[in-house]
JSON list of C-alpha atoms in Angstrom, two decimals:
[
{"chain": "A", "resi": 17, "resn": "UNK", "atom": "CA", "xyz": [0.00, 0.00, 0.00]},
{"chain": "A", "resi": 18, "resn": "UNK", "atom": "CA", "xyz": [3.04, 2.23, 0.38]},
{"chain": "A", "resi": 19, "resn": "UNK", "atom": "CA", "xyz": [3.30, 2.26, -3.41]},
{"chain": "A", "resi": 20, "resn": "UNK", "atom": "CA", "xyz": [-0.09, 3.95, -3.59]},
{"chain": "A", "resi": 21, "resn": "UNK", "atom": "CA", "xyz": [0.80, 6.45, -0.86]},
{"chain": "A", "resi": 22, "resn": "UNK", "atom": "CA", "xyz": [4.07, 7.28, -2.65]},
{"chain": "A", "resi": 23, "resn": "UNK", "atom": "CA", "xyz": [2.23, 7.49, -5.99]},
{"chain": "A", "resi": 24, "resn": "UNK", "atom": "CA", "xyz": [4.75, 4.99, -7.38]},
{"chain": "A", "resi": 25, "resn": "UNK", "atom": "CA", "xyz": [4.21, 4.19, -11.07]},
{"chain": "A", "resi": 26, "resn": "UNK", "atom": "CA", "xyz": [7.33, 2.24, -12.07]},
{"chain": "A", "resi": 27, "resn": "UNK", "atom": "CA", "xyz": [6.02, -0.78, -13.95]},
{"chain": "A", "resi": 28, "resn": "UNK", "atom": "CA", "xyz": [8.59, -3.22, -12.53]},
{"chain": "A", "resi": 29, "resn": "UNK", "atom": "CA", "xyz": [7.77, -2.24, -8.95]},
{"chain": "A", "resi": 30, "resn": "UNK", "atom": "CA", "xyz": [4.01, -2.26, -9.56]},
{"chain": "A", "resi": 31, "resn": "UNK", "atom": "CA", "xyz": [4.16, -5.72, -11.17]},
{"chain": "A", "resi": 32, "resn": "UNK", "atom": "CA", "xyz": [6.10, -7.13, -8.19]},
{"chain": "A", "resi": 33, "resn": "UNK", "atom": "CA", "xyz": [3.62, -5.52, -5.80]},
{"chain": "A", "resi": 34, "resn": "UNK", "atom": "CA", "xyz": [0.74, -6.99, -7.78]},
{"chain": "A", "resi": 35, "resn": "UNK", "atom": "CA", "xyz": [2.22, -10.45, -7.37]},
{"chain": "A", "resi": 36, "resn": "UNK", "atom": "CA", "xyz": [2.39, -9.99, -3.61]},
{"chain": "A", "resi": 37, "resn": "UNK", "atom": "CA", "xyz": [-1.10, -8.48, -3.48]},
{"chain": "A", "resi": 38, "resn": "UNK", "atom": "CA", "xyz": [-2.66, -11.33, -5.48]},
{"chain": "A", "resi": 39, "resn": "UNK", "atom": "CA", "xyz": [-0.89, -13.94, -3.34]},
{"chain": "A", "resi": 40, "resn": "UNK", "atom": "CA", "xyz": [-2.33, -12.27, -0.25]},
{"chain": "A", "resi": 41, "resn": "UNK", "atom": "CA", "xyz": [-5.82, -12.34, -1.76]},
{"chain": "A", "resi": 42, "resn": "UNK", "atom": "CA", "xyz": [-5.46, -16.05, -2.55]},
{"chain": "A", "resi": 43, "resn": "UNK", "atom": "CA", "xyz": [-4.67, -16.79, 1.10]},
{"chain": "A", "resi": 44, "resn": "UNK", "atom": "CA", "xyz": [-7.80, -15.09, 2.41]},
{"chain": "A", "resi": 45, "resn": "UNK", "atom": "CA", "xyz": [-10.92, -16.94, 3.48]},
{"chain": "A", "resi": 46, "resn": "UNK", "atom": "CA", "xyz": [-14.15, -14.98, 3.76]},
{"chain": "A", "resi": 47, "resn": "UNK", "atom": "CA", "xyz": [-15.85, -17.70, 5.82]},
{"chain": "A", "resi": 48, "resn": "UNK", "atom": "CA", "xyz": [-13.29, -18.07, 8.58]},
{"chain": "A", "resi": 49, "resn": "UNK", "atom": "CA", "xyz": [-11.76, -14.59, 8.70]},
{"chain": "A", "resi": 50, "resn": "UNK", "atom": "CA", "xyz": [-14.20, -12.21, 7.04]},
{"chain": "A", "resi": 51, "resn": "UNK", "atom": "CA", "xyz": [-12.63, -9.00, 8.37]},
{"chain": "A", "resi": 52, "resn": "UNK", "atom": "CA", "xyz": [-9.18, -9.93, 7.05]},
{"chain": "A", "resi": 53, "resn": "UNK", "atom": "CA", "xyz": [-10.72, -11.00, 3.73]},
{"chain": "A", "resi": 54, "resn": "UNK", "atom": "CA", "xyz": [-12.65, -7.72, 3.40]},
{"chain": "A", "resi": 55, "resn": "UNK", "atom": "CA", "xyz": [-9.55, -5.66, 4.22]},
{"chain": "A", "resi": 56, "resn": "UNK", "atom": "CA", "xyz": [-7.45, -7.61, 1.71]},
{"chain": "A", "resi": 57, "resn": "UNK", "atom": "CA", "xyz": [-10.09, -7.15, -0.99]},
{"chain": "A", "resi": 58, "resn": "UNK", "atom": "CA", "xyz": [-10.30, -3.42, -0.29]},
{"chain": "A", "resi": 59, "resn": "UNK", "atom": "CA", "xyz": [-6.52, -3.09, -0.44]},
{"chain": "A", "resi": 60, "resn": "UNK", "atom": "CA", "xyz": [-6.32, -5.24, -3.57]},
{"chain": "A", "resi": 61, "resn": "UNK", "atom": "CA", "xyz": [-8.97, -3.17, -5.31]},
{"chain": "A", "resi": 62, "resn": "UNK", "atom": "CA", "xyz": [-7.22, 0.09, -4.40]},
{"chain": "A", "resi": 63, "resn": "UNK", "atom": "CA", "xyz": [-3.86, -1.29, -5.53]},
{"chain": "A", "resi": 64, "resn": "UNK", "atom": "CA", "xyz": [-5.11, -2.43, -8.93]},
{"chain": "A", "resi": 65, "resn": "UNK", "atom": "CA", "xyz": [-7.01, 0.83, -9.49]},
{"chain": "A", "resi": 66, "resn": "UNK", "atom": "CA", "xyz": [-3.75, 2.70, -8.75]},
{"chain": "A", "resi": 67, "resn": "UNK", "atom": "CA", "xyz": [-1.81, 0.44, -11.13]},
{"chain": "A", "resi": 68, "resn": "UNK", "atom": "CA", "xyz": [-4.40, 1.03, -13.87]},
{"chain": "A", "resi": 69, "resn": "UNK", "atom": "CA", "xyz": [-3.98, 4.76, -13.29]},
{"chain": "A", "resi": 70, "resn": "UNK", "atom": "CA", "xyz": [-0.28, 4.30, -14.03]},
{"chain": "A", "resi": 71, "resn": "UNK", "atom": "CA", "xyz": [-0.68, 1.94, -17.01]},
{"chain": "A", "resi": 72, "resn": "UNK", "atom": "CA", "xyz": [-4.26, 2.15, -18.27]},
{"chain": "A", "resi": 73, "resn": "UNK", "atom": "CA", "xyz": [-3.54, 0.07, -21.37]},
{"chain": "A", "resi": 74, "resn": "UNK", "atom": "CA", "xyz": [-2.49, -3.04, -19.42]},
{"chain": "A", "resi": 75, "resn": "UNK", "atom": "CA", "xyz": [-5.17, -5.62, -20.20]},
{"chain": "A", "resi": 76, "resn": "UNK", "atom": "CA", "xyz": [-4.01, -7.88, -17.38]},
{"chain": "A", "resi": 77, "resn": "UNK", "atom": "CA", "xyz": [-4.72, -5.20, -14.78]},
{"chain": "A", "resi": 78, "resn": "UNK", "atom": "CA", "xyz": [-8.28, -4.76, -16.06]},
{"chain": "A", "resi": 79, "resn": "UNK", "atom": "CA", "xyz": [-8.81, -8.54, -15.78]},
{"chain": "A", "resi": 80, "resn": "UNK", "atom": "CA", "xyz": [-7.38, -8.54, -12.24]},
{"chain": "A", "resi": 81, "resn": "UNK", "atom": "CA", "xyz": [-9.72, -5.72, -11.24]},
{"chain": "A", "resi": 82, "resn": "UNK", "atom": "CA", "xyz": [-12.63, -7.71, -12.66]},
{"chain": "A", "resi": 83, "resn": "UNK", "atom": "CA", "xyz": [-11.54, -10.72, -10.58]},
{"chain": "A", "resi": 84, "resn": "UNK", "atom": "CA", "xyz": [-11.48, -8.66, -7.40]},
{"chain": "A", "resi": 85, "resn": "UNK", "atom": "CA", "xyz": [-14.79, -6.93, -8.09]},
{"chain": "A", "resi": 86, "resn": "UNK", "atom": "CA", "xyz": [-16.39, -10.30, -8.86]},
{"chain": "A", "resi": 87, "resn": "UNK", "atom": "CA", "xyz": [-15.18, -11.63, -5.51]},
{"chain": "A", "resi": 88, "resn": "UNK", "atom": "CA", "xyz": [-16.42, -8.58, -3.60]},
{"chain": "A", "resi": 89, "resn": "UNK", "atom": "CA", "xyz": [-19.88, -8.24, -5.15]},
{"chain": "A", "resi": 90, "resn": "UNK", "atom": "CA", "xyz": [-20.77, -9.19, -8.70]},
{"chain": "A", "resi": 91, "resn": "UNK", "atom": "CA", "xyz": [-22.23, -6.36, -10.76]},
{"chain": "A", "resi": 92, "resn": "UNK", "atom": "CA", "xyz": [-22.97, -7.69, -14.29]},
{"chain": "A", "resi": 93, "resn": "UNK", "atom": "CA", "xyz": [-22.69, -4.36, -16.11]},
{"chain": "A", "resi": 94, "resn": "UNK", "atom": "CA", "xyz": [-19.49, -3.37, -14.35]},
{"chain": "A", "resi": 95, "resn": "UNK", "atom": "CA", "xyz": [-17.97, -6.80, -14.89]},
{"chain": "A", "resi": 96, "resn": "UNK", "atom": "CA", "xyz": [-18.81, -6.66, -18.60]},
{"chain": "A", "resi": 97, "resn": "UNK", "atom": "CA", "xyz": [-17.22, -3.20, -18.88]},
{"chain": "A", "resi": 98, "resn": "UNK", "atom": "CA", "xyz": [-14.03, -4.24, -17.05]},
{"chain": "A", "resi": 99, "resn": "UNK", "atom": "CA", "xyz": [-13.63, -7.38, -19.12]},
{"chain": "A", "resi": 100, "resn": "UNK", "atom": "CA", "xyz": [-14.16, -5.45, -22.35]},
{"chain": "A", "resi": 101, "resn": "UNK", "atom": "CA", "xyz": [-11.33, -3.09, -21.33]},
{"chain": "A", "resi": 102, "resn": "UNK", "atom": "CA", "xyz": [-9.09, -6.11, -20.78]},
{"chain": "A", "resi": 103, "resn": "UNK", "atom": "CA", "xyz": [-9.94, -7.49, -24.21]},
{"chain": "A", "resi": 104, "resn": "UNK", "atom": "CA", "xyz": [-9.34, -4.14, -25.90]},
{"chain": "A", "resi": 105, "resn": "UNK", "atom": "CA", "xyz": [-5.82, -3.89, -24.48]},
{"chain": "A", "resi": 106, "resn": "UNK", "atom": "CA", "xyz": [-4.84, -7.58, -24.61]},
{"chain": "A", "resi": 107, "resn": "UNK", "atom": "CA", "xyz": [-7.07, -9.30, -27.15]},
{"chain": "A", "resi": 108, "resn": "UNK", "atom": "CA", "xyz": [-5.05, -12.47, -27.68]},
{"chain": "A", "resi": 109, "resn": "UNK", "atom": "CA", "xyz": [-2.35, -12.73, -25.02]},
{"chain": "A", "resi": 110, "resn": "UNK", "atom": "CA", "xyz": [-2.70, -16.15, -23.43]},
{"chain": "A", "resi": 111, "resn": "UNK", "atom": "CA", "xyz": [-1.26, -14.86, -20.14]},
{"chain": "A", "resi": 112, "resn": "UNK", "atom": "CA", "xyz": [-4.20, -12.44, -19.98]},
{"chain": "A", "resi": 113, "resn": "UNK", "atom": "CA", "xyz": [-6.81, -14.83, -21.37]},
{"chain": "A", "resi": 114, "resn": "UNK", "atom": "CA", "xyz": [-6.20, -17.14, -18.40]},
{"chain": "A", "resi": 115, "resn": "UNK", "atom": "CA", "xyz": [-7.30, -14.64, -15.72]},
{"chain": "A", "resi": 116, "resn": "UNK", "atom": "CA", "xyz": [-10.22, -13.57, -17.89]},
{"chain": "A", "resi": 117, "resn": "UNK", "atom": "CA", "xyz": [-11.37, -17.18, -18.00]},
{"chain": "A", "resi": 118, "resn": "UNK", "atom": "CA", "xyz": [-11.11, -17.35, -14.22]},
{"chain": "A", "resi": 119, "resn": "UNK", "atom": "CA", "xyz": [-13.75, -14.62, -14.26]},
{"chain": "A", "resi": 120, "resn": "UNK", "atom": "CA", "xyz": [-15.83, -16.19, -17.04]},
{"chain": "A", "resi": 121, "resn": "UNK", "atom": "CA", "xyz": [-15.89, -19.56, -15.25]},
{"chain": "A", "resi": 122, "resn": "UNK", "atom": "CA", "xyz": [-17.18, -17.97, -12.02]},
{"chain": "A", "resi": 123, "resn": "UNK", "atom": "CA", "xyz": [-19.48, -15.31, -13.45]},
{"chain": "A", "resi": 124, "resn": "UNK", "atom": "CA", "xyz": [-23.23, -15.60, -13.13]},
{"chain": "A", "resi": 125, "resn": "UNK", "atom": "CA", "xyz": [-25.54, -16.08, -16.09]},
{"chain": "A", "resi": 126, "resn": "UNK", "atom": "CA", "xyz": [-26.51, -12.38, -15.78]},
{"chain": "A", "resi": 127, "resn": "UNK", "atom": "CA", "xyz": [-22.88, -11.25, -16.05]},
{"chain": "A", "resi": 128, "resn": "UNK", "atom": "CA", "xyz": [-22.18, -13.56, -18.98]},
{"chain": "A", "resi": 129, "resn": "UNK", "atom": "CA", "xyz": [-25.27, -12.25, -20.76]},
{"chain": "A", "resi": 130, "resn": "UNK", "atom": "CA", "xyz": [-24.19, -8.64, -20.13]},
{"chain": "A", "resi": 131, "resn": "UNK", "atom": "CA", "xyz": [-20.73, -9.47, -21.51]},
{"chain": "A", "resi": 132, "resn": "UNK", "atom": "CA", "xyz": [-21.86, -11.81, -24.29]},
{"chain": "A", "resi": 133, "resn": "UNK", "atom": "CA", "xyz": [-19.76, -10.21, -27.03]},
{"chain": "A", "resi": 134, "resn": "UNK", "atom": "CA", "xyz": [-16.66, -10.26, -24.82]},
{"chain": "A", "resi": 135, "resn": "UNK", "atom": "CA", "xyz": [-17.22, -13.88, -23.73]},
{"chain": "A", "resi": 136, "resn": "UNK", "atom": "CA", "xyz": [-17.69, -14.99, -27.34]},
{"chain": "A", "resi": 137, "resn": "UNK", "atom": "CA", "xyz": [-14.60, -13.07, -28.49]},
{"chain": "A", "resi": 138, "resn": "UNK", "atom": "CA", "xyz": [-12.44, -14.66, -25.79]},
{"chain": "A", "resi": 139, "resn": "UNK", "atom": "CA", "xyz": [-13.75, -18.13, -26.55]},
{"chain": "A", "resi": 140, "resn": "UNK", "atom": "CA", "xyz": [-13.09, -17.82, -30.28]},
{"chain": "A", "resi": 141, "resn": "UNK", "atom": "CA", "xyz": [-9.60, -16.44, -29.62]},
{"chain": "A", "resi": 142, "resn": "UNK", "atom": "CA", "xyz": [-8.83, -19.27, -27.21]},
{"chain": "A", "resi": 143, "resn": "UNK", "atom": "CA", "xyz": [-10.27, -22.00, -29.42]},
{"chain": "A", "resi": 144, "resn": "UNK", "atom": "CA", "xyz": [-8.55, -20.68, -32.53]},
{"chain": "A", "resi": 145, "resn": "UNK", "atom": "CA", "xyz": [-5.06, -19.87, -31.28]},
{"chain": "A", "resi": 146, "resn": "UNK", "atom": "CA", "xyz": [-4.26, -21.75, -28.06]},
{"chain": "A", "resi": 147, "resn": "UNK", "atom": "CA", "xyz": [-2.88, -25.26, -27.98]},
{"chain": "A", "resi": 148, "resn": "UNK", "atom": "CA", "xyz": [-5.27, -28.10, -27.24]},
{"chain": "A", "resi": 149, "resn": "UNK", "atom": "CA", "xyz": [-3.72, -28.64, -23.79]},
{"chain": "A", "resi": 150, "resn": "UNK", "atom": "CA", "xyz": [-3.97, -24.93, -22.98]},
{"chain": "A", "resi": 151, "resn": "UNK", "atom": "CA", "xyz": [-7.63, -24.94, -24.00]},
{"chain": "A", "resi": 152, "resn": "UNK", "atom": "CA", "xyz": [-8.44, -28.01, -21.91]},
{"chain": "A", "resi": 153, "resn": "UNK", "atom": "CA", "xyz": [-6.73, -26.48, -18.87]},
{"chain": "A", "resi": 154, "resn": "UNK", "atom": "CA", "xyz": [-8.28, -23.03, -19.34]},
{"chain": "A", "resi": 155, "resn": "UNK", "atom": "CA", "xyz": [-11.82, -24.37, -19.73]},
{"chain": "A", "resi": 156, "resn": "UNK", "atom": "CA", "xyz": [-11.58, -26.98, -16.96]},
{"chain": "A", "resi": 157, "resn": "UNK", "atom": "CA", "xyz": [-14.22, -26.62, -14.27]},
{"chain": "A", "resi": 158, "resn": "UNK", "atom": "CA", "xyz": [-16.34, -24.24, -16.32]},
{"chain": "A", "resi": 159, "resn": "UNK", "atom": "CA", "xyz": [-19.50, -23.23, -14.54]},
{"chain": "A", "resi": 160, "resn": "UNK", "atom": "CA", "xyz": [-22.91, -24.22, -15.81]},
{"chain": "A", "resi": 161, "resn": "UNK", "atom": "CA", "xyz": [-23.54, -20.67, -17.01]},
{"chain": "A", "resi": 162, "resn": "UNK", "atom": "CA", "xyz": [-20.46, -20.67, -19.26]},
{"chain": "A", "resi": 163, "resn": "UNK", "atom": "CA", "xyz": [-20.99, -24.11, -20.81]},
{"chain": "A", "resi": 164, "resn": "UNK", "atom": "CA", "xyz": [-23.62, -23.01, -23.37]},
{"chain": "A", "resi": 165, "resn": "UNK", "atom": "CA", "xyz": [-21.23, -20.30, -24.61]},
{"chain": "A", "resi": 166, "resn": "UNK", "atom": "CA", "xyz": [-18.44, -22.85, -24.96]},
{"chain": "A", "resi": 167, "resn": "UNK", "atom": "CA", "xyz": [-20.66, -25.31, -26.84]},
{"chain": "A", "resi": 168, "resn": "UNK", "atom": "CA", "xyz": [-21.83, -22.58, -29.22]},
{"chain": "A", "resi": 169, "resn": "UNK", "atom": "CA", "xyz": [-18.23, -21.48, -29.89]},
{"chain": "A", "resi": 170, "resn": "UNK", "atom": "CA", "xyz": [-17.09, -25.05, -30.46]},
{"chain": "A", "resi": 171, "resn": "UNK", "atom": "CA", "xyz": [-19.68, -25.32, -33.24]},
{"chain": "A", "resi": 172, "resn": "UNK", "atom": "CA", "xyz": [-17.84, -22.52, -35.05]},
{"chain": "A", "resi": 173, "resn": "UNK", "atom": "CA", "xyz": [-14.44, -24.21, -35.31]},
{"chain": "A", "resi": 174, "resn": "UNK", "atom": "CA", "xyz": [-13.52, -26.97, -37.76]},
{"chain": "A", "resi": 175, "resn": "UNK", "atom": "CA", "xyz": [-14.53, -30.49, -36.75]},
{"chain": "A", "resi": 176, "resn": "UNK", "atom": "CA", "xyz": [-10.97, -31.84, -36.84]},
{"chain": "A", "resi": 177, "resn": "UNK", "atom": "CA", "xyz": [-9.82, -29.06, -34.49]},
{"chain": "A", "resi": 178, "resn": "UNK", "atom": "CA", "xyz": [-12.75, -29.77, -32.18]},
{"chain": "A", "resi": 179, "resn": "UNK", "atom": "CA", "xyz": [-12.02, -33.52, -32.16]},
{"chain": "A", "resi": 180, "resn": "UNK", "atom": "CA", "xyz": [-8.39, -32.78, -31.32]},
{"chain": "A", "resi": 181, "resn": "UNK", "atom": "CA", "xyz": [-9.46, -30.67, -28.35]},
{"chain": "A", "resi": 182, "resn": "UNK", "atom": "CA", "xyz": [-11.52, -33.48, -26.88]},
{"chain": "A", "resi": 183, "resn": "UNK", "atom": "CA", "xyz": [-8.71, -35.96, -27.54]},
{"chain": "A", "resi": 184, "resn": "UNK", "atom": "CA", "xyz": [-6.39, -33.61, -25.60]},
{"chain": "A", "resi": 185, "resn": "UNK", "atom": "CA", "xyz": [-8.65, -33.70, -22.55]},
{"chain": "A", "resi": 186, "resn": "UNK", "atom": "CA", "xyz": [-11.34, -31.09, -23.05]},
{"chain": "A", "resi": 187, "resn": "UNK", "atom": "CA", "xyz": [-14.29, -31.94, -20.79]},
{"chain": "A", "resi": 188, "resn": "UNK", "atom": "CA", "xyz": [-16.68, -34.20, -22.78]},
{"chain": "A", "resi": 189, "resn": "UNK", "atom": "CA", "xyz": [-19.62, -32.33, -21.21]},
{"chain": "A", "resi": 190, "resn": "UNK", "atom": "CA", "xyz": [-18.63, -29.40, -23.43]},
{"chain": "A", "resi": 191, "resn": "UNK", "atom": "CA", "xyz": [-19.38, -31.26, -26.65]},
{"chain": "A", "resi": 192, "resn": "UNK", "atom": "CA", "xyz": [-21.66, -29.11, -28.84]},
{"chain": "A", "resi": 193, "resn": "UNK", "atom": "CA", "xyz": [-24.27, -31.89, -28.94]},
{"chain": "A", "resi": 194, "resn": "UNK", "atom": "CA", "xyz": [-24.31, -32.30, -25.11]},
{"chain": "A", "resi": 195, "resn": "UNK", "atom": "CA", "xyz": [-27.55, -31.33, -23.32]}
]
């Protein structure tokens, strides 16, 4: 938090601080230590907002802010807006697609509907350019709300590519003909 107080904007320092901040958020448990969780979320939100103020075209930061806001209290319109910013600044970087899919897998049906264009764009980018193993890992444990989007996107790629994805371990429940 000292980086915010000092108005520090050096990218290397901010990135290191983000790593520490995200690790702290991962250690929190809202059920057993709510006050510590809430404080960590507040600090994490403030930190990422500061980092975005320093580097507003960093798509990863927008995705991280969406992750934090989703954890605090999901607002479908806000989530859609944050994720669209991430896509605009990092449309096809796998290292940024991964955190976006953390959000997509956890988002409610209302948020996914509000962000439909963004969800579909990310799915087509992932399915078109990532390796089969990356796709299987990124889409593992997809929530029930995301599965219809995945099935619809899988219908848009060539059959041989789709077959290769399932052979590489993509969840069979994601098959386009699944109920």
